[in-house]
Amino acid sequence: MYYEAPWWAPGGNLQTIWAAVGARRGPGTPVSWRREQWDTPDRDFVDVDFAGGSGPPFSNPAQQPLLVVFHGLEGSSASHYAQTFAATAAQRGWGCAVPHFRGCGGALNRAPRAYHSGDYEEIGWMFQRLRQHHGQGPVLAVGVSLGGNALLRWAQESGTLAAQQVRAIAAVSAPLDLAAGVKAIDTGFNRLVYTRMFLSTMKPKALAKLAQHPGLFDGDALRAARSIHAFDDAFTAPLHGFRDAVDYWRSCSAGPRMEALKLPALVLNALNDPFVPSASLPQTGADGEMSHGRSSSKVGPATYWRPATGGHVGFPAGALPPGNVRVMPLAVCDWLSQHLR
């Protein structure tokens, strides 16, 4: 991927924030979604949004590719990257689906659980349900941030079976070393801005979960949490069977397991991502090219794109502000489309 940040968006933080709040989506009219609510095997539910409004999700499911987008921490189909991937898919004649992790569709889920960065069993179940919708049509998938790590973990755990479900996958701005990512987001400017932003929605949802299931975890520890580390210790880890936050991060990080991939995978990380330290990214062991914002290498089934700039799920483009966020989804979909042949 060739990418250089525009002159008016210097630095990883500005590239991250502007893409989320200031850049134009696109192309075309805003995406309309048709929502389905699916019952899960554990008597819970998830919400799945299909691009294209109220009609059938796929006009020709035997031939039409389906792009599945797994969102990031506290994301949804309303996230800028979900909207832009859906619009890009529509331009190519692809369907697009955004499955929401538990509690991210706008309503509190029922079960005594939430979601996390290594939720690969949930992703596997979602693919099975989507295959029932889509028949034998080709499926492509992209995971963004948390969703990217979880998607990679699903592919790693599935081994050769992953390619029977999906032609190719892409992980965008995924924190492949969760401990390093949490340390970065809990430090300095990041803690003042991003940690506060995430906790402002995560803690109320967690307290609502405690009211729903009294005694599920230590409410006092959750209320006292002022960092993602403390939140994961108090909530994420105990709810999902991990000893503590460190055990959760170690068990769920995709970076140390990249050799387990058995299907084509694109891994895109900007080197100035404020959430994902460049030193925490897997060493590819291949000769990569880096010049004028380009960095690319390939090891086994994985292709690594590491442009110098872009921020976290940012990659704003355009000669003048407000610019747009089309360049990254276009490049990722171009790469994915090679695996439809």
XYZ file of C-alpha atoms in Angstrom:
341
model
C 0.000 0.000 0.000
C 1.316 3.424 -0.922
C 0.187 6.063 1.557
C 1.411 9.493 2.527
C -0.565 11.618 4.939
C -1.760 14.973 3.540
C 0.086 18.082 4.656
C -2.841 19.277 6.743
C -2.944 16.103 8.888
C 0.510 15.672 10.433
C 1.089 13.127 13.198
C -0.566 9.884 14.204
C -2.979 11.432 16.691
C -4.371 13.994 14.258
C -4.635 11.351 11.524
C -6.561 9.111 13.945
C -8.913 11.742 15.334
C -9.607 13.573 12.077
C -10.526 10.363 10.267
C -13.041 9.532 12.988
C -14.683 12.924 13.432
C -13.885 15.242 10.544
C -13.280 13.431 7.274
C -15.939 12.726 4.672
C -17.223 9.193 4.396
C -18.006 7.916 0.990
C -18.191 7.410 -1.803
C -21.816 8.119 -2.669
C -24.832 8.469 -0.383
C -24.716 7.376 3.268
C -25.006 3.635 3.794
C -28.409 2.331 4.825
C -28.489 -0.794 6.962
C -30.982 -3.605 7.399
C -30.666 -5.146 10.852
C -31.194 -8.738 11.904
C -31.008 -9.995 15.469
C -29.598 -13.493 15.802
C -30.073 -15.736 18.822
C -26.805 -17.253 20.016
C -26.278 -20.825 21.270
C -26.019 -19.539 24.869
C -29.467 -17.876 24.749
C -28.082 -14.423 24.087
C -28.259 -12.351 20.905
C -26.123 -10.351 18.492
C -27.153 -7.683 15.997
C -25.996 -7.993 12.388
C -26.349 -5.111 9.935
C -26.502 -5.706 6.191
C -25.766 -2.841 3.820
C -28.529 -2.001 1.392
C -31.601 -1.080 3.403
C -34.707 -3.220 3.766
C -34.420 -5.483 0.716
C -32.817 -8.915 0.539
C -29.200 -8.764 1.667
C -27.840 -10.383 -1.492
C -29.235 -10.043 -4.997
C -27.317 -13.030 -6.344
C -25.785 -14.928 -3.406
C -24.374 -17.677 -5.599
C -22.002 -15.204 -7.259
C -21.947 -11.951 -5.312
C -19.007 -11.636 -2.922
C -19.784 -10.759 0.676
C -17.485 -8.494 2.694
C -17.768 -9.070 6.447
C -16.492 -6.232 8.644
C -15.635 -6.906 12.295
C -15.570 -3.641 14.227
C -13.136 -2.379 16.842
C -13.439 -1.579 20.553
C -16.837 0.041 21.147
C -17.363 0.241 17.390
C -20.440 -0.561 15.297
C -21.866 -0.218 11.804
C -21.943 3.532 12.500
C -18.144 3.684 12.737
C -16.488 5.615 9.935
C -14.519 2.604 8.682
C -17.623 0.366 8.588
C -19.508 2.929 6.519
C -16.613 3.432 4.125
C -15.952 -0.294 3.678
C -19.665 -0.827 2.987
C -19.721 1.980 0.399
C -16.569 0.614 -1.240
C -18.066 -2.885 -1.342
C -21.267 -1.549 -2.929
C -19.279 0.126 -5.702
C -17.820 -3.289 -6.541
C -21.147 -5.087 -6.460
C -20.351 -6.841 -3.196
C -22.649 -7.338 -0.252
C -21.488 -6.143 3.158
C -22.336 -7.317 6.669
C -21.273 -5.903 10.037
C -21.827 -8.372 12.895
C -21.813 -6.583 16.244
C -19.989 -8.058 19.185
C -22.092 -8.588 22.314
C -23.564 -5.347 23.589
C -22.326 -3.190 20.684
C -25.556 -3.063 18.676
C -27.201 -0.503 20.948
C -28.842 -2.791 23.516
C -27.328 -4.618 26.484
C -26.918 -8.304 25.757
C -28.481 -10.857 28.119
C -25.694 -13.310 28.961
C -23.060 -12.861 31.714
C -20.387 -11.988 29.179
C -19.359 -9.186 26.832
C -16.670 -9.324 24.105
C -12.903 -9.226 23.925
C -9.900 -9.123 21.595
C -9.569 -12.886 21.264
C -13.244 -13.777 20.804
C -12.477 -16.226 18.001
C -15.225 -18.723 18.863
C -17.811 -15.961 18.449
C -16.345 -15.044 15.062
C -16.448 -18.690 13.985
C -20.130 -18.925 14.908
C -20.853 -15.668 13.066
C -19.217 -17.027 9.917
C -21.347 -20.169 10.124
C -24.533 -18.106 10.333
C -23.430 -15.811 7.521
C -22.706 -18.847 5.357
C -26.336 -19.945 5.871
C -27.349 -16.531 4.490
C -24.855 -16.456 1.679
C -24.856 -20.023 0.400
C -21.743 -20.780 -1.628
C -20.906 -17.208 -2.605
C -17.339 -16.075 -1.869
C -16.753 -14.452 1.521
C -14.024 -11.934 2.364
C -13.440 -10.459 5.807
C -11.777 -7.437 7.351
C -11.265 -6.849 11.047
C -10.509 -3.393 12.401
C -8.433 -2.803 15.544
C -9.802 -5.207 18.200
C -11.811 -6.943 15.479
C -8.646 -7.417 13.442
C -6.838 -9.220 16.247
C -9.910 -11.373 16.931
C -10.246 -12.223 13.222
C -6.598 -13.280 13.048
C -7.036 -15.412 16.176
C -10.022 -17.135 14.531
C -7.944 -17.904 11.445
C -5.051 -19.137 13.585
C -7.254 -21.428 15.650
C -9.134 -22.700 12.577
C -6.008 -23.638 10.610
C -6.772 -25.142 7.219
C -10.525 -25.035 7.925
C -10.489 -21.212 7.750
C -10.036 -21.252 3.968
C -13.229 -23.315 3.637
C -15.191 -20.411 5.121
C -13.361 -17.334 3.808
C -11.253 -16.619 0.726
C -8.996 -14.025 2.401
C -8.894 -11.774 5.447
C -7.442 -8.365 6.328
C -6.568 -6.938 9.738
C -6.380 -3.124 9.897
C -4.621 -1.388 12.801
C -4.873 -4.548 14.905
C -3.024 -4.518 18.259
C -1.135 -7.777 17.711
C 0.588 -7.496 21.095
C -2.249 -6.615 23.444
C -0.040 -5.862 26.437
C 1.985 -3.352 24.420
C -1.181 -1.801 23.013
C -2.777 -1.352 26.431
C 0.432 0.140 27.828
C 0.486 2.629 24.934
C -3.145 3.678 25.284
C -2.813 4.043 29.060
C 0.154 6.438 28.815
C 0.389 10.230 28.521
C -1.777 11.981 25.939
C -3.408 8.694 24.962
C -4.634 8.136 28.513
C -6.047 11.653 28.725
C -7.958 11.336 25.436
C -8.486 7.778 24.222
C -8.637 5.916 27.543
C -11.169 8.410 28.876
C -13.225 8.101 25.695
C -13.365 4.309 25.810
C -14.038 4.099 29.546
C -16.874 6.623 29.222
C -18.931 3.971 27.414
C -17.329 0.743 28.649
C -17.784 1.357 32.371
C -21.521 2.202 32.220
C -22.116 -0.921 30.108
C -20.124 -3.015 32.578
C -22.082 -1.619 35.543
C -25.323 -2.362 33.702
C -24.068 -5.918 33.245
C -23.408 -6.121 37.005
C -26.947 -4.910 37.736
C -28.214 -7.561 35.333
C -26.100 -10.283 36.992
C -25.345 -9.265 40.622
C -22.067 -10.589 41.959
C -20.654 -11.279 38.494
C -17.444 -9.319 39.227
C -16.006 -6.822 41.712
C -18.028 -3.677 41.168
C -15.841 -1.535 43.409
C -12.746 -2.451 41.364
C -14.597 -1.565 38.180
C -15.752 1.791 39.516
C -12.186 2.611 40.566
C -10.718 1.730 37.142
C -9.019 4.669 35.461
C -7.110 2.719 32.828
C -7.755 0.002 30.261
C -5.423 -2.245 32.278
C -7.555 -1.811 35.393
C -10.757 -2.297 33.368
C -9.462 -5.539 31.870
C -8.421 -6.751 35.329
C -11.795 -5.933 36.858
C -14.148 -6.832 34.008
C -12.842 -8.330 30.762
C -10.627 -11.023 32.272
C -12.979 -12.449 34.950
C -16.015 -12.385 32.674
C -14.303 -14.462 30.007
C -12.385 -17.006 32.040
C -8.942 -15.417 32.227
C -6.898 -15.243 35.430
C -6.203 -11.531 35.065
C -5.500 -8.910 32.416
C -1.988 -10.189 31.739
C -3.296 -13.726 31.191
C -5.983 -12.341 28.856
C -3.498 -10.357 26.784
C -1.054 -13.262 26.555
C -3.741 -15.757 25.542
C -5.378 -13.523 22.948
C -2.551 -11.694 21.154
C -2.350 -12.725 17.498
C 1.222 -11.522 16.932
C 3.101 -14.531 18.354
C 0.924 -16.969 16.371
C 1.182 -15.602 12.836
C 2.837 -18.783 11.540
C -0.443 -20.616 12.262
C -2.259 -18.782 9.447
C -3.284 -21.056 6.568
C -5.169 -18.606 4.336
C -4.229 -15.323 2.633
C -4.087 -12.540 5.213
C -3.275 -8.850 4.906
C -1.955 -7.140 8.056
C -1.948 -3.330 7.830
C -0.389 -1.205 10.573
C 0.782 2.392 10.276
C 4.107 2.874 12.020
C 2.853 6.040 13.761
C -0.273 4.376 15.209
C -0.670 5.847 18.727
C -2.335 2.619 19.962
C 0.042 0.080 18.392
C 3.769 0.687 19.006
C 5.765 -0.213 15.914
C 8.230 -2.170 18.085
C 5.379 -4.502 19.116
C 4.640 -5.628 15.552
C 5.807 -9.105 14.475
C 9.202 -9.240 12.838
C 8.518 -10.422 9.312
C 12.017 -11.647 8.609
C 11.597 -10.535 4.992
C 13.082 -7.728 2.993
C 10.525 -4.982 3.124
C 10.465 -1.866 1.018
C 10.104 1.454 2.787
C 10.259 4.693 0.896
C 7.974 7.687 0.641
C 5.530 6.177 3.110
C 5.501 2.647 1.661
C 6.430 -0.486 3.552
C 5.485 -3.943 2.309
C 6.635 -7.503 2.865
C 5.266 -11.021 2.581
C 5.921 -14.031 4.806
C 4.035 -17.271 4.143
C 0.332 -16.572 3.631
C 0.561 -13.159 5.331
C 1.219 -9.862 3.574
C 2.343 -6.993 5.797
C 1.719 -3.362 4.911
C 3.444 -0.883 7.213
C 3.239 2.663 5.868
C 5.108 5.267 7.891
C 1.964 7.321 8.539
C -1.780 6.798 8.867
C -2.481 6.731 12.591
C -4.977 4.275 14.069
C -7.630 3.401 11.463
C -6.984 6.859 10.085
C -5.343 7.256 6.671
C -7.045 10.575 5.811
C -6.658 11.708 2.209
C -7.392 14.709 0.028
C -5.592 17.869 -1.015
C -7.550 20.015 1.438
C -9.557 19.421 4.604
C -12.012 17.951 5.392
C -10.581 15.274 3.115
C -11.883 11.719 3.130
C -11.135 8.237 4.464
C -11.450 6.288 1.215
C -7.834 5.424 0.456
C -7.430 2.638 3.016
C -10.683 0.731 2.309
C -10.020 1.017 -1.432
C -6.508 -0.420 -1.070
C -7.655 -3.214 1.252
C -10.560 -4.172 -1.019
C -8.215 -4.144 -4.024
C -6.008 -6.643 -2.205
C -8.925 -8.810 -1.111
C -10.369 -8.854 -4.640
C -7.245 -10.622 -5.919
C -8.417 -13.694 -4.013
C -11.776 -13.874 -5.769
C -10.164 -15.152 -8.969
